[in-house]
mmCIF file of C-alpha atoms in Angstrom:
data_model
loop_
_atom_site.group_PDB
_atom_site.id
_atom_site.type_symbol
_atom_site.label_atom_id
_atom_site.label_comp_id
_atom_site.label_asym_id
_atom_site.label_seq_id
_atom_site.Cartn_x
_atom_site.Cartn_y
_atom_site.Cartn_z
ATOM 1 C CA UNK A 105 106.057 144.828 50.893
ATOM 2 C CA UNK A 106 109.087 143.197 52.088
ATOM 3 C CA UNK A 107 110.033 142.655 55.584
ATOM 4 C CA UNK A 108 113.198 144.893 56.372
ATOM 5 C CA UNK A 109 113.137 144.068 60.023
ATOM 6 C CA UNK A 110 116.628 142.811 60.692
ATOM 7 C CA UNK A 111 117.080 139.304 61.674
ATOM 8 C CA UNK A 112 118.492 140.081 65.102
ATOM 9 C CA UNK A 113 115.813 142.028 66.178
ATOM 10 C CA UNK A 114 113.246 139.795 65.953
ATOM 11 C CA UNK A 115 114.464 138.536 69.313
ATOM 12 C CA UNK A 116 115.669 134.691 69.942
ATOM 13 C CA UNK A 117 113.652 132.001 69.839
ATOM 14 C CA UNK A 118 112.994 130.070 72.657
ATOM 15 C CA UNK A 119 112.959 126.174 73.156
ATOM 16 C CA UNK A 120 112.230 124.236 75.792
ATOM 17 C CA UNK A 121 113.843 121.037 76.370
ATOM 18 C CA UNK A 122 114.413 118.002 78.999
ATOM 19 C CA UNK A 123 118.329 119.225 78.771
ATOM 20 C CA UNK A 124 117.770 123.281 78.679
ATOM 21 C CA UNK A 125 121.421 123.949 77.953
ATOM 22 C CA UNK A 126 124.825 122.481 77.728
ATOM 23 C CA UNK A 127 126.040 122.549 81.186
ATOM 24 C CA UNK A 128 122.383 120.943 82.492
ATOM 25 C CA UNK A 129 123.653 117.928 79.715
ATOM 26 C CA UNK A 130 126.902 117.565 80.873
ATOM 27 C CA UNK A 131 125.725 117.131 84.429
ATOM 28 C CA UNK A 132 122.996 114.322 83.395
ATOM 29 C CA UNK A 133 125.209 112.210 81.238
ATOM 30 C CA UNK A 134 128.144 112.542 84.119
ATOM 31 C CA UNK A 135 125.687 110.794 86.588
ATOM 32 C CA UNK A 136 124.758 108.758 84.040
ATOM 33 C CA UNK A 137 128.016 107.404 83.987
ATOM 34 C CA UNK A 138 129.103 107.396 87.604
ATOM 35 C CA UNK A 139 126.116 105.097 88.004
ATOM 36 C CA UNK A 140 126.533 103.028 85.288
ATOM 37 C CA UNK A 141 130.433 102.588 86.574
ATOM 38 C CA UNK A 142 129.297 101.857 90.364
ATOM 39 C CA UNK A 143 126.502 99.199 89.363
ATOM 40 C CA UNK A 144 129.024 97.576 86.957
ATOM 41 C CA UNK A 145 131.304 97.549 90.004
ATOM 42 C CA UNK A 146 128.860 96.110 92.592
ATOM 43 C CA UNK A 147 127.841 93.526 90.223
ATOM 44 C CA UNK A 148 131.093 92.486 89.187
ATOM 45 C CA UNK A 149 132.055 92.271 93.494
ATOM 46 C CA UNK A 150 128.944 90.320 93.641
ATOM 47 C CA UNK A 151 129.755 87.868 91.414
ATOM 48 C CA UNK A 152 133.288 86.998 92.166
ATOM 49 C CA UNK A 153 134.590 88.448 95.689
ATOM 50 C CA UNK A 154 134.547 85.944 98.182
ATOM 51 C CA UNK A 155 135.113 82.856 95.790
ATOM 52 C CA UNK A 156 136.901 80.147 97.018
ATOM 53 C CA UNK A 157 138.241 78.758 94.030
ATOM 54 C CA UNK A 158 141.025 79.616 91.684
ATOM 55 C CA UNK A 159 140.270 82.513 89.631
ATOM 56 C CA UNK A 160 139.551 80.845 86.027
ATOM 57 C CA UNK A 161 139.013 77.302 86.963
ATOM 58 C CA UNK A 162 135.722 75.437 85.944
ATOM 59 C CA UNK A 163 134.848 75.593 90.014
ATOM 60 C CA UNK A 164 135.187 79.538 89.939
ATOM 61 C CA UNK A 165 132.580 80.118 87.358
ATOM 62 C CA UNK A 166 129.889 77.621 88.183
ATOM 63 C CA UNK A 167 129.882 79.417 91.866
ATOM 64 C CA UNK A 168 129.879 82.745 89.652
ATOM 65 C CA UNK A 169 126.635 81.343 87.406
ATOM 66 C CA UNK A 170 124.918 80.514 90.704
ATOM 67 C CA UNK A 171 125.436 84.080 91.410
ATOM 68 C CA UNK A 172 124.278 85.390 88.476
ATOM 69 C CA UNK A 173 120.420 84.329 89.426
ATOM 70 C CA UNK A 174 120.959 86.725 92.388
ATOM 71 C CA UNK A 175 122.073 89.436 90.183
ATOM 72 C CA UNK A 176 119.117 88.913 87.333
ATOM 73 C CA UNK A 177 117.001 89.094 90.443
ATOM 74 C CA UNK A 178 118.393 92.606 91.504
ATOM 75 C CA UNK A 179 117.745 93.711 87.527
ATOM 76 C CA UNK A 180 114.049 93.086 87.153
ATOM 77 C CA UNK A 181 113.981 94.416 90.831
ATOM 78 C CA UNK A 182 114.691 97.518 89.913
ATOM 79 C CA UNK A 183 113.729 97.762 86.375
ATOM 80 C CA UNK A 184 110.186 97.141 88.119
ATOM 81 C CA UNK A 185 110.427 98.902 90.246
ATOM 82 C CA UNK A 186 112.344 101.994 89.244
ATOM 83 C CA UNK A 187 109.395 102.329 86.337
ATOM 84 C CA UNK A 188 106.199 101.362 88.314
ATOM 85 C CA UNK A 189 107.396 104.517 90.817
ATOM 86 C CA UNK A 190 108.336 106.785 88.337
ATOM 87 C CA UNK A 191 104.960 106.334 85.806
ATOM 88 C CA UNK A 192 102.488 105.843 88.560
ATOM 89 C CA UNK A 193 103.568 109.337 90.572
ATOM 90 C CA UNK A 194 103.178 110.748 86.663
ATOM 91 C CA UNK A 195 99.901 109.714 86.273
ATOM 92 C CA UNK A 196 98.605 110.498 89.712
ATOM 93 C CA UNK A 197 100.591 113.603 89.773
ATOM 94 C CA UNK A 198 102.237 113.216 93.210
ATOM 95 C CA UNK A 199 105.391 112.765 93.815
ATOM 96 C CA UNK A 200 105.305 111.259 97.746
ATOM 97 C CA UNK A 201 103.085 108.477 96.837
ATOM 98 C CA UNK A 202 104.493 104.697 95.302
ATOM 99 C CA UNK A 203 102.340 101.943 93.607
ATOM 100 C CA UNK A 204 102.293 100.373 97.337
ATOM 101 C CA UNK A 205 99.179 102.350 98.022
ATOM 102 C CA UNK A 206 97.185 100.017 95.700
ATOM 103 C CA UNK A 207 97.749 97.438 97.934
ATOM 104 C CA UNK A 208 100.023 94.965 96.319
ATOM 105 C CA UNK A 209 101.919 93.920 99.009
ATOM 106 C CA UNK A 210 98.903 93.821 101.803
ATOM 107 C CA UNK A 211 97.186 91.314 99.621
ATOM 108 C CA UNK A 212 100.797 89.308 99.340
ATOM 109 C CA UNK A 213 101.024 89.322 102.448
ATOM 110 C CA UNK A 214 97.305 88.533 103.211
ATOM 111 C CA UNK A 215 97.891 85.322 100.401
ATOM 112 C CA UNK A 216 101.041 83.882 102.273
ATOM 113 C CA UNK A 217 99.797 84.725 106.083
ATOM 114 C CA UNK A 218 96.616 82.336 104.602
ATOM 115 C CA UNK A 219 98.830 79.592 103.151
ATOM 116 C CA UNK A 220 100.459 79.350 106.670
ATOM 117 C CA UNK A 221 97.143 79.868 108.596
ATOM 118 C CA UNK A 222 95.368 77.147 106.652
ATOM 119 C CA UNK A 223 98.013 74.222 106.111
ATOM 120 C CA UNK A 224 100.888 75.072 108.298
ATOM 121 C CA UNK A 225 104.500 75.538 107.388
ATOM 122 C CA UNK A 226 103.900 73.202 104.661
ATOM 123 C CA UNK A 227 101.254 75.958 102.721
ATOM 124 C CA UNK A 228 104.091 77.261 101.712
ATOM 125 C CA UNK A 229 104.660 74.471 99.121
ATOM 126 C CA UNK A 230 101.015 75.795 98.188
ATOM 127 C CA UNK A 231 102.635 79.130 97.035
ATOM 128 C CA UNK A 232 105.494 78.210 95.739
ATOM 129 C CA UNK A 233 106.381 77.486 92.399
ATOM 130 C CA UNK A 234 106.027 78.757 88.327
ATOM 131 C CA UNK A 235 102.095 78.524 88.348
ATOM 132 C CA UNK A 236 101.766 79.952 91.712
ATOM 133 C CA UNK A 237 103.902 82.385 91.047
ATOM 134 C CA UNK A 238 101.765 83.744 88.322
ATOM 135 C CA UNK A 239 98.781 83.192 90.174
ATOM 136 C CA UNK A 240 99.353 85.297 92.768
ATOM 137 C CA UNK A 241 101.141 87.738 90.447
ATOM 138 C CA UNK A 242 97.563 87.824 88.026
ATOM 139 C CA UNK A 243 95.853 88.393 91.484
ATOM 140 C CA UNK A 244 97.824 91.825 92.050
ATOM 141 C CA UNK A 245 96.930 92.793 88.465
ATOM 142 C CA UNK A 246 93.145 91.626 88.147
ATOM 143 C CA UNK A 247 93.053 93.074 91.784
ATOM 144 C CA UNK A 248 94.535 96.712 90.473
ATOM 145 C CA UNK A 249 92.352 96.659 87.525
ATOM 146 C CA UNK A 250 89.175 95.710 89.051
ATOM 147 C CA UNK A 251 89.619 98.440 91.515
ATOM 148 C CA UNK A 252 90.845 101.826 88.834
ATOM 149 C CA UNK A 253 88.785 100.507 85.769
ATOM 150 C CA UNK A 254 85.527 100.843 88.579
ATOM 151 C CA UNK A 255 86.660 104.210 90.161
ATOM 152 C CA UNK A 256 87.935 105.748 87.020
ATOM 153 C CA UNK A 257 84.574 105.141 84.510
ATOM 154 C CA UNK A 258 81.208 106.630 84.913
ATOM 155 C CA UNK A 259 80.140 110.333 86.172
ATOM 156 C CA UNK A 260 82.270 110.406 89.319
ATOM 157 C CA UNK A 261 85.252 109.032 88.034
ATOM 158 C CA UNK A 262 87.977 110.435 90.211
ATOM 159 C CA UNK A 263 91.594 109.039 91.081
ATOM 160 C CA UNK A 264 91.832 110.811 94.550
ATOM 161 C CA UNK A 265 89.251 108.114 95.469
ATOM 162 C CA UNK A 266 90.459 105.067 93.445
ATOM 163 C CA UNK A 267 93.951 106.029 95.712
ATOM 164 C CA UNK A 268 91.862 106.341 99.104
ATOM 165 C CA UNK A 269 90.022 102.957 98.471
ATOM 166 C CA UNK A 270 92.972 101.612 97.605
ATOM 167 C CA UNK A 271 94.641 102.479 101.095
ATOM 168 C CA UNK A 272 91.406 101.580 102.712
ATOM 169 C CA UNK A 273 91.605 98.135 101.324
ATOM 170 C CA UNK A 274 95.158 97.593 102.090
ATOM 171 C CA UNK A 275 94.619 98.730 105.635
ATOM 172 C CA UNK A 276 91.635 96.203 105.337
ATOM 173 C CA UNK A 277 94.054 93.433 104.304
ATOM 174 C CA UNK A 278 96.336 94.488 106.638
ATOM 175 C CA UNK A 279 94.763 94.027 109.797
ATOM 176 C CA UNK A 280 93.475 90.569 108.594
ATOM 177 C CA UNK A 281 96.947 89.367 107.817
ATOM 178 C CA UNK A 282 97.930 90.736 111.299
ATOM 179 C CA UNK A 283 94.952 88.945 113.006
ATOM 180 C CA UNK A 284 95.620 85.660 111.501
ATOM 181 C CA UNK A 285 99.517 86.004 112.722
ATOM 182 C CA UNK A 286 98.262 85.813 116.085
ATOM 183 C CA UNK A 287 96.930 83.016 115.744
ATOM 184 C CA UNK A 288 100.231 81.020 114.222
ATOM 185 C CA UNK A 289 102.183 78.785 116.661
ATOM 186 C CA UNK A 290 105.588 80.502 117.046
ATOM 187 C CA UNK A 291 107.515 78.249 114.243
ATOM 188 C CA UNK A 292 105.042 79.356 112.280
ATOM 189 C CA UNK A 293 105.084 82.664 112.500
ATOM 190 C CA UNK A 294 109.175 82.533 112.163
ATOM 191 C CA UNK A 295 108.989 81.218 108.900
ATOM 192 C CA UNK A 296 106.411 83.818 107.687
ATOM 193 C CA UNK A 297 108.131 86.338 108.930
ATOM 194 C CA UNK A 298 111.472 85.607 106.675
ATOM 195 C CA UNK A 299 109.015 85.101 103.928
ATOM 196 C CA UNK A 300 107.053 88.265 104.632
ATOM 197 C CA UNK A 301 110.657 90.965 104.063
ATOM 198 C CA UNK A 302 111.080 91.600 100.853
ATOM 199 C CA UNK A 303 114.709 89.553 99.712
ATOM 200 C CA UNK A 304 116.341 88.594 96.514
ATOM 201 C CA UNK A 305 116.687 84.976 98.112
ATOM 202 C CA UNK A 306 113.428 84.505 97.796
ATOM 203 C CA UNK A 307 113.084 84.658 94.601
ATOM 204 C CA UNK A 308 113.419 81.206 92.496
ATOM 205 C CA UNK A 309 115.327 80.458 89.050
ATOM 206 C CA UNK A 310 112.342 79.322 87.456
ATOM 207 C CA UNK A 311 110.308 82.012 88.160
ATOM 208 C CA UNK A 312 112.826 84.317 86.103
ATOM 209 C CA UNK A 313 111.530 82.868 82.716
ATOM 210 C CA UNK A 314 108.365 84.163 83.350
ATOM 211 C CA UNK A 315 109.345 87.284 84.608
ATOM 212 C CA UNK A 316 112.006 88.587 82.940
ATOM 213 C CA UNK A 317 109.876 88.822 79.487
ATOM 214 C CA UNK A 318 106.915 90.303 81.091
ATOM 215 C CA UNK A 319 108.957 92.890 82.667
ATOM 216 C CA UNK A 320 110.722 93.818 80.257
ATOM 217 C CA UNK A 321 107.485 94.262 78.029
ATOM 218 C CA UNK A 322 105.701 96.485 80.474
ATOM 219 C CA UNK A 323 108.956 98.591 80.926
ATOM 220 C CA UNK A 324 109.476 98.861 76.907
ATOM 221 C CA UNK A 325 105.943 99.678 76.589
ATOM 222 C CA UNK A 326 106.355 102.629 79.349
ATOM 223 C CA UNK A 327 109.606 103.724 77.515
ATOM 224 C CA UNK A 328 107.740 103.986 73.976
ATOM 225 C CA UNK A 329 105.369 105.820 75.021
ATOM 226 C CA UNK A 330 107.603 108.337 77.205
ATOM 227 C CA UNK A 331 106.277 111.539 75.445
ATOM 228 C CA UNK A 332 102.849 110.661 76.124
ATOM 229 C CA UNK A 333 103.581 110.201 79.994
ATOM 230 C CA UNK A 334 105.845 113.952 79.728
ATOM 231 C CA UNK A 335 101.888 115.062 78.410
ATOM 232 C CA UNK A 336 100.089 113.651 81.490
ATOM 233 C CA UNK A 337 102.806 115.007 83.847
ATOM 234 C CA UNK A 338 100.884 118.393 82.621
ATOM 235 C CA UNK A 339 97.804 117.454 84.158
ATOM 236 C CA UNK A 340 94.524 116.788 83.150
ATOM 237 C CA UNK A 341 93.670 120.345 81.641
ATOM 238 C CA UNK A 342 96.357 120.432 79.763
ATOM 239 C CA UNK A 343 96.772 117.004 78.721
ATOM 240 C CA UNK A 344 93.362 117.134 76.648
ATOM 241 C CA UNK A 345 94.156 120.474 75.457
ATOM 242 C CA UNK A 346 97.187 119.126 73.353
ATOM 243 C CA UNK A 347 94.819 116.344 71.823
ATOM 244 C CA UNK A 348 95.646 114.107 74.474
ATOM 245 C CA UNK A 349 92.609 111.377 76.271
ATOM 246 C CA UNK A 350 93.872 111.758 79.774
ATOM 247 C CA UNK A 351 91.883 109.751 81.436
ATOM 248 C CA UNK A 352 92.431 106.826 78.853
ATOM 249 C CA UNK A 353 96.329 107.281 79.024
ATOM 250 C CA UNK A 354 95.521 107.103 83.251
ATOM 251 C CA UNK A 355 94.629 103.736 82.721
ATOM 252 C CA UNK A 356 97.637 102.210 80.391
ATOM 253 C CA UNK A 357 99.866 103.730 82.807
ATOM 254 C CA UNK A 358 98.119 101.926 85.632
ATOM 255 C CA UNK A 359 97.618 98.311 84.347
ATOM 256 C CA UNK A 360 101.308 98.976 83.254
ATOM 257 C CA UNK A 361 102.280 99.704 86.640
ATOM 258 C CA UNK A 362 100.237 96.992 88.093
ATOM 259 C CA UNK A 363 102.251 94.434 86.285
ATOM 260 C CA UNK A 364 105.526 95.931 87.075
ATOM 261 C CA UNK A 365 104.747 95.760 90.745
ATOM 262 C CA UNK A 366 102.905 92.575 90.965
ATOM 263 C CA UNK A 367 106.239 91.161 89.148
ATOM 264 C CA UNK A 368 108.501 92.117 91.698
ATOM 265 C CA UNK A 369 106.164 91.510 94.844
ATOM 266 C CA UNK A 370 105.651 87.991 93.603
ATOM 267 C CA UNK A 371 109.168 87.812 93.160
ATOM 268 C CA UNK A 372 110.709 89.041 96.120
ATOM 269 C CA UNK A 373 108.310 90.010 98.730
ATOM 270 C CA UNK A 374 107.003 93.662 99.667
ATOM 271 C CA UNK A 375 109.284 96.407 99.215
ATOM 272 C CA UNK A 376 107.323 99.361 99.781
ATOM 273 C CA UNK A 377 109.856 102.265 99.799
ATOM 274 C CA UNK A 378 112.632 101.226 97.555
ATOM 275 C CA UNK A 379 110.492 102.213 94.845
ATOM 276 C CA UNK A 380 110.174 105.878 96.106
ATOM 277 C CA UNK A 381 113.633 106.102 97.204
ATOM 278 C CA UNK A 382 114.915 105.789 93.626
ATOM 279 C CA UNK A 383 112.537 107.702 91.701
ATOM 280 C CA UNK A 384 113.232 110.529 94.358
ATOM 281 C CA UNK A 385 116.884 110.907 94.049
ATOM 282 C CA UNK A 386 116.136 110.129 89.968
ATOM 283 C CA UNK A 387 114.140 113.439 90.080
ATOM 284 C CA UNK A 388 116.915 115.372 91.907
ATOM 285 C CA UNK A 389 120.560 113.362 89.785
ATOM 286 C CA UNK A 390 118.376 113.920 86.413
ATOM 287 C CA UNK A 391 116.631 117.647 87.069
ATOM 288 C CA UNK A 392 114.495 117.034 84.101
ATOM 289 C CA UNK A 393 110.832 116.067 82.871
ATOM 290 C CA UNK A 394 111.891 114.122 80.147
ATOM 291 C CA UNK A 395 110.921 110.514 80.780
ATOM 292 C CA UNK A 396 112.643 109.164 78.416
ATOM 293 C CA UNK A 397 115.693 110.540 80.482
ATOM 294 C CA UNK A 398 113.905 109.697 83.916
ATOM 295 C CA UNK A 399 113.254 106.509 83.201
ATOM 296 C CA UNK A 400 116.349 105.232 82.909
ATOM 297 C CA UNK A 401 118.400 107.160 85.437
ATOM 298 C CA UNK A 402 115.822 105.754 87.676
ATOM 299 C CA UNK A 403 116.546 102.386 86.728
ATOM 300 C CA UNK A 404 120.854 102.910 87.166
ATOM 301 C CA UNK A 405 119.830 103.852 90.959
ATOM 302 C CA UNK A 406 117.778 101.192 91.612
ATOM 303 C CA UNK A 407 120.578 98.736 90.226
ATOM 304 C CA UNK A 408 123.238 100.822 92.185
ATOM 305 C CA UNK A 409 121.366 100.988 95.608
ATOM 306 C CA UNK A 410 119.941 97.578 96.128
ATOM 307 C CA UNK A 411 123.386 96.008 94.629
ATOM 308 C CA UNK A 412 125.505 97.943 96.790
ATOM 309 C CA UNK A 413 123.561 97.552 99.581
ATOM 310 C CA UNK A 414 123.969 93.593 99.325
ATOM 311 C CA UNK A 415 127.868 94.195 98.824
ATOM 312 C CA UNK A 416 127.769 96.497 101.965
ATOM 313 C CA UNK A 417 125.839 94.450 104.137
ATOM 314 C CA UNK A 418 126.923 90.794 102.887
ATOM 315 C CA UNK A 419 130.665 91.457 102.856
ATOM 316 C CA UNK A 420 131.294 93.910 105.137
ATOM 317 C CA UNK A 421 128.865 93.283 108.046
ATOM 318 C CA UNK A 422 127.599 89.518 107.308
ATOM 319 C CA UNK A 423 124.219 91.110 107.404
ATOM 320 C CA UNK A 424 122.868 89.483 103.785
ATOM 321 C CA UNK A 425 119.160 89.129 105.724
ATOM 322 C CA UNK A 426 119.079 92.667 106.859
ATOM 323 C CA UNK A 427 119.631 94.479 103.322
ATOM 324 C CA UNK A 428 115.649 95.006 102.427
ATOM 325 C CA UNK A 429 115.352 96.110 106.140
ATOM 326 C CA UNK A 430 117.497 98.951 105.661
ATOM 327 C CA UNK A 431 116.725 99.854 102.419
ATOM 328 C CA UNK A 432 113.194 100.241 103.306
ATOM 329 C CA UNK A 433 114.779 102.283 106.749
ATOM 330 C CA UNK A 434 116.473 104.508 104.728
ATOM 331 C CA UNK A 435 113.492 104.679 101.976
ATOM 332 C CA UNK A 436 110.848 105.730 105.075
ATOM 333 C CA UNK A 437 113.695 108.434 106.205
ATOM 334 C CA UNK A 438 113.961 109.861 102.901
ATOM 335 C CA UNK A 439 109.804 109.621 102.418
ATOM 336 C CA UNK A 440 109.545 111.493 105.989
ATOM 337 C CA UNK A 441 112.499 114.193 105.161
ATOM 338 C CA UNK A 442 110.729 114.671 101.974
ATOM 339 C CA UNK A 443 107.221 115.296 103.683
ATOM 340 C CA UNK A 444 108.695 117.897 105.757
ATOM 341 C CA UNK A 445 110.958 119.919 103.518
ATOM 342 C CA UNK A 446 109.757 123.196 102.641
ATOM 343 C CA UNK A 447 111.466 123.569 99.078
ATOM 344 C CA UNK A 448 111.307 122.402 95.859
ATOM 345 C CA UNK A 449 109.458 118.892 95.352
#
C-alpha cells in the first residue's frame, strides 16, 4: 500500500552540527576574522615599528629578517601549544587541566637547575644547542610515554591515576630543582632564573629547523584525525559504542601531545598556563565541538595573545622580559575564575 502520509507531517528532520544554524556561523567566521586581522597586525608591528632605518632600504629588511626568527618562534609557540591544550583536555575529558600536569616543564627545569648545579654557569653550554635541544626534547616524550603507556595497559588501566602520578612526579621534580637552587651561588642562580621563564628569546635559529617540521607534523596529524577526537570528547562509553577503541585513540592523542609540548618547552622554557588560557577563550569565541573548528581558532588566539602581548609590553612599557610573566598572571587568573564559576564549563 502506498504511503499517503503527507510530506510535512512527517515532522523535520533534525541535524546536529559544529555550526547548528546560520547566525551560530556567522558569529564563528566573524571571530575568525577579527583574529586573523589582529595577529596579522601584531606581527606586521613586530616586524617593522621601531626600525631605525629607512623604510625600503637593504638596512630596513635585514633588521626585519632578524625579526622574523622572533615571530616563527611565537608560531610554533602557539601552534604547540594551542593543540597540545585543546587534544589533551579532549582525551582526558577535563577542561581545567593543561599538558603541564605531565610534568614537562618540572623535568626542564630539573635538567637546566642540574646543568648549573653540576658545571656552573658554563653547563649551560651543556644544554644548549641542535642535539641538546632534541635531547632534552626526546626526554619529555620518552618521559610522557613511559609513564601513560604503563598506567594505561593491563587490568587497572586508568587515566585519573596516570594524571595523579604525573603531578606526583612533577611535584617530585619540583622540590629537587628547588633544593638544588639553594645551593647555587647567587650569579648562578640569576642566570637560571632568566633561563627558567618561559621567553621567545630563548629560543635559537637553529633549533627552528628541527622544530618547525615536527610541529607541524604532530599538529597535521591532530587536525586529520579531528572527527576521531569530536568521538572521544563523548567519553569512553560512547566512544566504543560508535566502533571507536578509546583507549587506543587515548594514547595517539597523548604521544601527540607529548611532542607538541616537549617542542615548545625545549624551545622556550615552561609556560604552564598559556596553553589553558587559549583553549579556554577558544571554547567560549568558537561555541562548538567541532575540532576541526576548535583547533584552529585556538591556534589564531594563541598567535594573537602572546604577539600582542610582546607589542604591548616591548613598545609601550619597555617590559620585553616581563611578557611570559604576565601571560602566565593572567593565564592563573583566568584558571582560578574558571574554578570558581558556577555556570557553564
Amino acid at each position: 500500500m502506498a504511503d499517503t502520509v503527507p510530506r510535512a507531517a512527517a515532522g523535520p528532520t533534525r541535524r546536529t552540527r559544529p555550526l547548528h544554524d546560520r547566525r551560530h556561523a556567522i558569529r564563528y567566521w566573524a571571530s575568525m576574522a577579527v583574529l586573523t586581522v589582529l595577529s596579522l597586525s601584531f606581527v606586521t608591528i613586530l616586524l617593522t615599528y621601531g626600525n631605525p632605518m629607512p623604510f625600503g632600504t637593504d638596512g630596513f629588511w635585514r633588521i626585519v629578517t632578524m625579526r622574523t626568527t622572533d615571530v616563527v618562534v611565537i608560531l610554533v609557540v602557539a601552534l604547540c601549544q594551542s593543540f597540545a591544550t585543546v587534544s589533551f583536555q579532549t582525551a582526558t575529558n577535563n577542561r581545567i587541566i593543561t599538558p603541564s600536569i605531565m610534568g614537562f616543564e618540572a623535568l626542564y627545569v630539573a635538567v637546566q637547575t642540574a646543568a648549573v648545579f653540576l658545571f656552573g654557569v658554563a653547563g649551560f653550554v651543556l644544554v644548549t644547542g641542535p642535539a641538546q635541544f632534541l635531547l632534552q626534547a626526546g626526554l619529555m616524550v620518552a618521559f610522557a610515554t613511559l609513564l601513560y603507556s604503563w598506567l594505561l595497559s593491563g587490568r587497572f588501566a586508568n587515566l585519573h591515576i596516570m594524571l595523579l602520578v604525573g603531578v606526583v612526579i612533577g611535584g617530585g621534580l619540583g622540590s629537587l630543582s628547588a633544593f638544588l637552587q639553594r645551593l647555587l651561588t647567587p650569579s648562578e642562580f640569576d642566570v637560571l632564573t632568566a633561563r627558567l621563564f618561559g621567553n621567545v628569546s630563548n629560543a635559537r635559529s637553529e633549533y627552528l629547523v628541527y622544530a618547525i617540521p615536527i610541529a607541524l607534523v604532530a599538529a597535521a596529524v591532530l587536525y586529520w584525525r579531528a572527527r576521531r577526537l569530536d568521538v572521544v570528547a563523548l567519553g569512553g562509553d560512547v566512544s566504543r559504542a560508535l566502533g571507536v577503541n578509546h583507549l587506543a585513540e587515548q594514547r595517539r592523542i597523548l604521544l601527540l601531545v607529548s611532542i607538541l609540548m616537549a617542542m615548545t618547552t625545549a624551545l622556550v622554557g615552561p609556560m604552564t598556563f598559556f596553553g589553558f588560557l587559549v583553549a579556554t577563550l577558544a571554547y567560549q569565541l568558537a561555541d562548538t565541538y567541532g575540532h576541526r573548528l576548535l583547533l584552529p581558532m585556538s591556534f589564531l588566539i594563541g598567535v594573537t595573545v602572546l604577539s600582542g602581548a610582546y607589542v604591548v609590553l616591548r613598545h609601550v612599557f619597555y617590559a620585553q622580559g616581563a611578557v611570559t610573566i604576565i601571560i602566565e598572571l593572567v593565564g592563573g587568573t583566568v584558571f582560578l575564575v574558571f574554578l570558581l564559576r558556577k555556570g557553564r564549563l
